[in-house]
XYZ file of C-alpha atoms in Angstrom:
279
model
C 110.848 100.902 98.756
C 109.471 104.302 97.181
C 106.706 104.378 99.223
C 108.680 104.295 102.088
C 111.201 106.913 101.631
C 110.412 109.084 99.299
C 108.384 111.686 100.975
C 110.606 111.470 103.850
C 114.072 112.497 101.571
C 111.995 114.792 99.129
C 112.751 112.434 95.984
C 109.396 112.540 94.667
C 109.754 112.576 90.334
C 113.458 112.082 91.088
C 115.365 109.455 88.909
C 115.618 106.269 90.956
C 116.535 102.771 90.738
C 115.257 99.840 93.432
C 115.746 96.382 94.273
C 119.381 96.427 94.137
C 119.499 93.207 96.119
C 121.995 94.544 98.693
C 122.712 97.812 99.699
C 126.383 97.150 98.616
C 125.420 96.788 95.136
C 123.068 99.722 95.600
C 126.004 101.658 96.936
C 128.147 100.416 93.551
C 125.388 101.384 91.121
C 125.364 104.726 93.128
C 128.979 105.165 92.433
C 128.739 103.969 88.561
C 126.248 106.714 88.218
C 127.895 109.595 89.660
C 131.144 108.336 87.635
C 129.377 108.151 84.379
C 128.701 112.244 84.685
C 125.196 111.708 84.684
C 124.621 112.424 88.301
C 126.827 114.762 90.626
C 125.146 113.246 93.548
C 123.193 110.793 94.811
C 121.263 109.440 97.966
C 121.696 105.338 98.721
C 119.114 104.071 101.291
C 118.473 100.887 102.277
C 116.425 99.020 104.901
C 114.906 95.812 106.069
C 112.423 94.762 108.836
C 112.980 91.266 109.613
C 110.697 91.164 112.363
C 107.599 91.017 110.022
C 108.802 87.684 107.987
C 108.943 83.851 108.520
C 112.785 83.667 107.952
C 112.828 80.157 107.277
C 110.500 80.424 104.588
C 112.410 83.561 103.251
C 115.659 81.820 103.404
C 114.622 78.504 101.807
C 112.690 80.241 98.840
C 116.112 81.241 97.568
C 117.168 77.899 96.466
C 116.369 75.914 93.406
C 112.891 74.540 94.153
C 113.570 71.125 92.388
C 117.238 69.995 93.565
C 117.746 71.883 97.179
C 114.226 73.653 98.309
C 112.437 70.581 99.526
C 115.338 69.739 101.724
C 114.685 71.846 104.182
C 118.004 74.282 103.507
C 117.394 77.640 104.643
C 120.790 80.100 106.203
C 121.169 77.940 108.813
C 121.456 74.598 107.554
C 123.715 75.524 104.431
C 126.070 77.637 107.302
C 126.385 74.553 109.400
C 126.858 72.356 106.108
C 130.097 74.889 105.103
C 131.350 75.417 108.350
C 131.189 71.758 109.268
C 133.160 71.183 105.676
C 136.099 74.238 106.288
C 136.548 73.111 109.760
C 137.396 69.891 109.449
C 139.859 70.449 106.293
C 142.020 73.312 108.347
C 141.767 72.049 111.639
C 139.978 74.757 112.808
C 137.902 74.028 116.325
C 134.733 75.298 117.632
C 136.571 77.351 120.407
C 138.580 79.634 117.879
C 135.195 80.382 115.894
C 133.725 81.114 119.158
C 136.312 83.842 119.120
C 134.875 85.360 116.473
C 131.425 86.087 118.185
C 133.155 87.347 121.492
C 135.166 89.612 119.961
C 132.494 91.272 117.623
C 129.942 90.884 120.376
C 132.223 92.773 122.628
C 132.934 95.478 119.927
C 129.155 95.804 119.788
C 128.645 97.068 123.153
C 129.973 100.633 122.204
C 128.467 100.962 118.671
C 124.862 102.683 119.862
C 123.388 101.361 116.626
C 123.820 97.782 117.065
C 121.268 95.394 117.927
C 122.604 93.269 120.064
C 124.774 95.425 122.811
C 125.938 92.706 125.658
C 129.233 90.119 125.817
C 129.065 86.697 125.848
C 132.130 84.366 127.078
C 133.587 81.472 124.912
C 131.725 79.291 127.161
C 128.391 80.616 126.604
C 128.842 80.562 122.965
C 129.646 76.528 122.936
C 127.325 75.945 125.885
C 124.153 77.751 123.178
C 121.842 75.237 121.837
C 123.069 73.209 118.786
C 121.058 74.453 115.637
C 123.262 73.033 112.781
C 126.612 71.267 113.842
C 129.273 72.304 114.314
C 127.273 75.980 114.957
C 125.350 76.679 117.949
C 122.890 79.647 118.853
C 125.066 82.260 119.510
C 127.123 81.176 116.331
C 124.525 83.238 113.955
C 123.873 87.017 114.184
C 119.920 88.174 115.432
C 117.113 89.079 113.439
C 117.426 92.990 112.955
C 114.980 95.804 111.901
C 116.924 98.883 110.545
C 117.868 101.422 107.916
C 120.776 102.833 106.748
C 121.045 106.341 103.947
C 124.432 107.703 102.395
C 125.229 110.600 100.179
C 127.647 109.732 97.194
C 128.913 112.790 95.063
C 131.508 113.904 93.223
C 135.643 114.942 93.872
C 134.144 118.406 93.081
C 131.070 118.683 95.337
C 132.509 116.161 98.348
C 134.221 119.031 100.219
C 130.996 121.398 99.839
C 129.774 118.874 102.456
C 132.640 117.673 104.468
C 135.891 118.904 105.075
C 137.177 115.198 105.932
C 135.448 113.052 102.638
C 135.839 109.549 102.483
C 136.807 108.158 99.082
C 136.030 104.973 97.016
C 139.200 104.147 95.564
C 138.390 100.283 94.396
C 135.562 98.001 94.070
C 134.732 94.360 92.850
C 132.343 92.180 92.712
C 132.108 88.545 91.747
C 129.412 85.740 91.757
C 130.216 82.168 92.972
C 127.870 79.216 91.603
C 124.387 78.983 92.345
C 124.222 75.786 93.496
C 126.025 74.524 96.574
C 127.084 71.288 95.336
C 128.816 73.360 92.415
C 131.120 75.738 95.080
C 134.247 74.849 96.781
C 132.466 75.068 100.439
C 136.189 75.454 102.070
C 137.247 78.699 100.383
C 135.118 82.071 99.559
C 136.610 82.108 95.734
C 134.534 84.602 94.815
C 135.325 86.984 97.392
C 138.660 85.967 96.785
C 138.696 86.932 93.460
C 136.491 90.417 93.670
C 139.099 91.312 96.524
C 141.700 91.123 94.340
C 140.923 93.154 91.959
C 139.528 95.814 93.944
C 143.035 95.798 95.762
C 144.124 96.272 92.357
C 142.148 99.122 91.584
C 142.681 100.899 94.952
C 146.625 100.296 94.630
C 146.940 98.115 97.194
C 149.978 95.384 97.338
C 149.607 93.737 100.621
C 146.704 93.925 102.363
C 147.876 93.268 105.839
C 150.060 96.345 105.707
C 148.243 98.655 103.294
C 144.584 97.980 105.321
C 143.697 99.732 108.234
C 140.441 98.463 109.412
C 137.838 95.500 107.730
C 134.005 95.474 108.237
C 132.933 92.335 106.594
C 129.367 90.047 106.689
C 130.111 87.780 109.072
C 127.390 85.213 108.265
C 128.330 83.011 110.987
C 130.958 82.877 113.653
C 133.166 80.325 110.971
C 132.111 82.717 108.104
C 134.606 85.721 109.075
C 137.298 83.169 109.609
C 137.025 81.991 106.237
C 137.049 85.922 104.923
C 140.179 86.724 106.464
C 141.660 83.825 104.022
C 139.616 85.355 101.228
C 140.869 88.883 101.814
C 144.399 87.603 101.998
C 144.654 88.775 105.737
C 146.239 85.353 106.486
C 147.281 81.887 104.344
C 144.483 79.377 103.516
C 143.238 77.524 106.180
C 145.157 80.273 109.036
C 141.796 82.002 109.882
C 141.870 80.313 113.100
C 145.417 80.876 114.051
C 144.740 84.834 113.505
C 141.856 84.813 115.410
C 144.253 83.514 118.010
C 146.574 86.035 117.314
C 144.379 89.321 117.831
C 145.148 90.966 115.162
C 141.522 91.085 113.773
C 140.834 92.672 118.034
C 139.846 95.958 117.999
C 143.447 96.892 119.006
C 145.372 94.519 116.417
C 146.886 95.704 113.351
C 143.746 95.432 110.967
C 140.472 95.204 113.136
C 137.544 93.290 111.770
C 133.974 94.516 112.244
C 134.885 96.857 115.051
C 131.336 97.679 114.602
C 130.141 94.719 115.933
C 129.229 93.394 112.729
C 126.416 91.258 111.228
C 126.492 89.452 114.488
C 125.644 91.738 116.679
C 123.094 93.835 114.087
C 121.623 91.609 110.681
C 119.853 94.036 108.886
C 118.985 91.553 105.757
C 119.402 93.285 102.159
C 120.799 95.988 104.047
C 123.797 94.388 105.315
C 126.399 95.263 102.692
C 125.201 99.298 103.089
C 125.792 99.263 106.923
C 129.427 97.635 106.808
C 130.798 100.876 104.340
C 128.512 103.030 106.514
C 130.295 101.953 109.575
C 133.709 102.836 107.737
């Protein structure tokens, strides 16, 4: 990573940390730092170029090469195998998570950054190739190359740069079991739990009315459904019906990924980074 960037932002003999696994986390650590008084500011980059790698055998390398590696699980597979599970125990059908991709598809179109800039219909999202049932093609988010930088800094230096600073008023995070046999594959508990006490932290009571907008990493067309529950935007198991209702549109109440999200630009490890960038 320091060969690629440090030249280019003059941090040569700088302090630095890498390999923060996400840019989220990078963006955290950032944060910590500047809060502990040992930094005033500091510079968050992060970038991937997935168009170099074998994603399969990226993907699969990440689990447990005794119990799940040799099975052939890579993003894909384990998607299909959750999405297949939440489905069918909330009644939630193929057409509403097809929902999901047109609206953040659509949203897309007029980010200039994202990858993937054209809508697709209901129908050509259920009429895509079947890669791991109930998913289809357009069901998963591209293969992006990309970058994204962001300056953190203090309450005292954050107006030297902006007049209109953006605040981090709460943050979380929280680690679900490693093994997919050991995780309740209906319900994102972890998320669940981290967003809770960030909304703690920030001061917030009720997330539908106290949230304005959402950008969130939707894995898979299913996967943002199931983060609405998490995020307490609707009851467990309702991620379909408020799809339906349009409150997650870019024109609802709270819109979700009105970036586009990770389905129309999947900048691996640099995911997290983008979705507060896009704040």
């Amino acid at each position: 990573a320091n060969m690629a960037i440090q030249d280019a932002v003059g941090s040569v003999r700088k302090s630095e940390s890498r390999v923060s696994g996400d840019g989220a986390f990078a963006y955290v650590y950032a944060a910590m730092r500047i809060l502990s008084q040992e930094y005033d500011t500091v510079m968050v980059v992060s970038h991937s170029k997935c168009s170099e790698g074998d994603q399969f055998l990226i993907n699969n390398s990440i689990f447990d090469p005794y119990y799940q590696r040799h099975l052939g699980l890579d993003q894909i597979s384990s998607a299909g195998l959750m999405a297949n599970m939440y489905m069918s125990k909330y009644g939630i059908s193929e057409e509403q998570a097809a929902k999901v991709v047109v609206k953040n598809r659509k949203n897309g179109v007029n980010n200039p950054y994202a990858h993937l800039q054209k809508e697709v219909s209901i129908d050509e999202v259920l009429n895509s190739p079947m890669l791991a049932y109930p998913l289809k093609e357009l069901d998963f988010p591209p293969y992006s190359d990309g970058a994204v930088a962001m300056l953190l800094t203090n309450k005292e230096n954050a107006k030297k740069y902006t007049d209109t600073p953006v605040w981090l008023k709460g943050y979380a995070s929280c680690t679900d079991a490693y093994y997919l046999g050991h995780r309740t594959m209906t319900d994102l508990i972890g998320l669940e739990l981290a967003a809770k006490e960030a909304y703690k932290m920030a001061g917030i009571n009720d997330p539908v009315k106290d949230l304005d907008v959402a950008e969130v990493f939707d894995a898979f067309s299913a996967h943002e459904l199931m983060i609405y529950e998490a995020l307490g935007l609707c009851e467990k198991g309702g991620g379909g019906k408020f799809i339906d209702s349009g409150e997650s549109q870019i024109d609802g109440s709270i819109p979700v990924n009105p970036s586009g999200g990770v389905l129309s630009s999947n900048v691996a490890m640099a995911n997290g980074l983008v979705r507060v960038a896009e704040i």
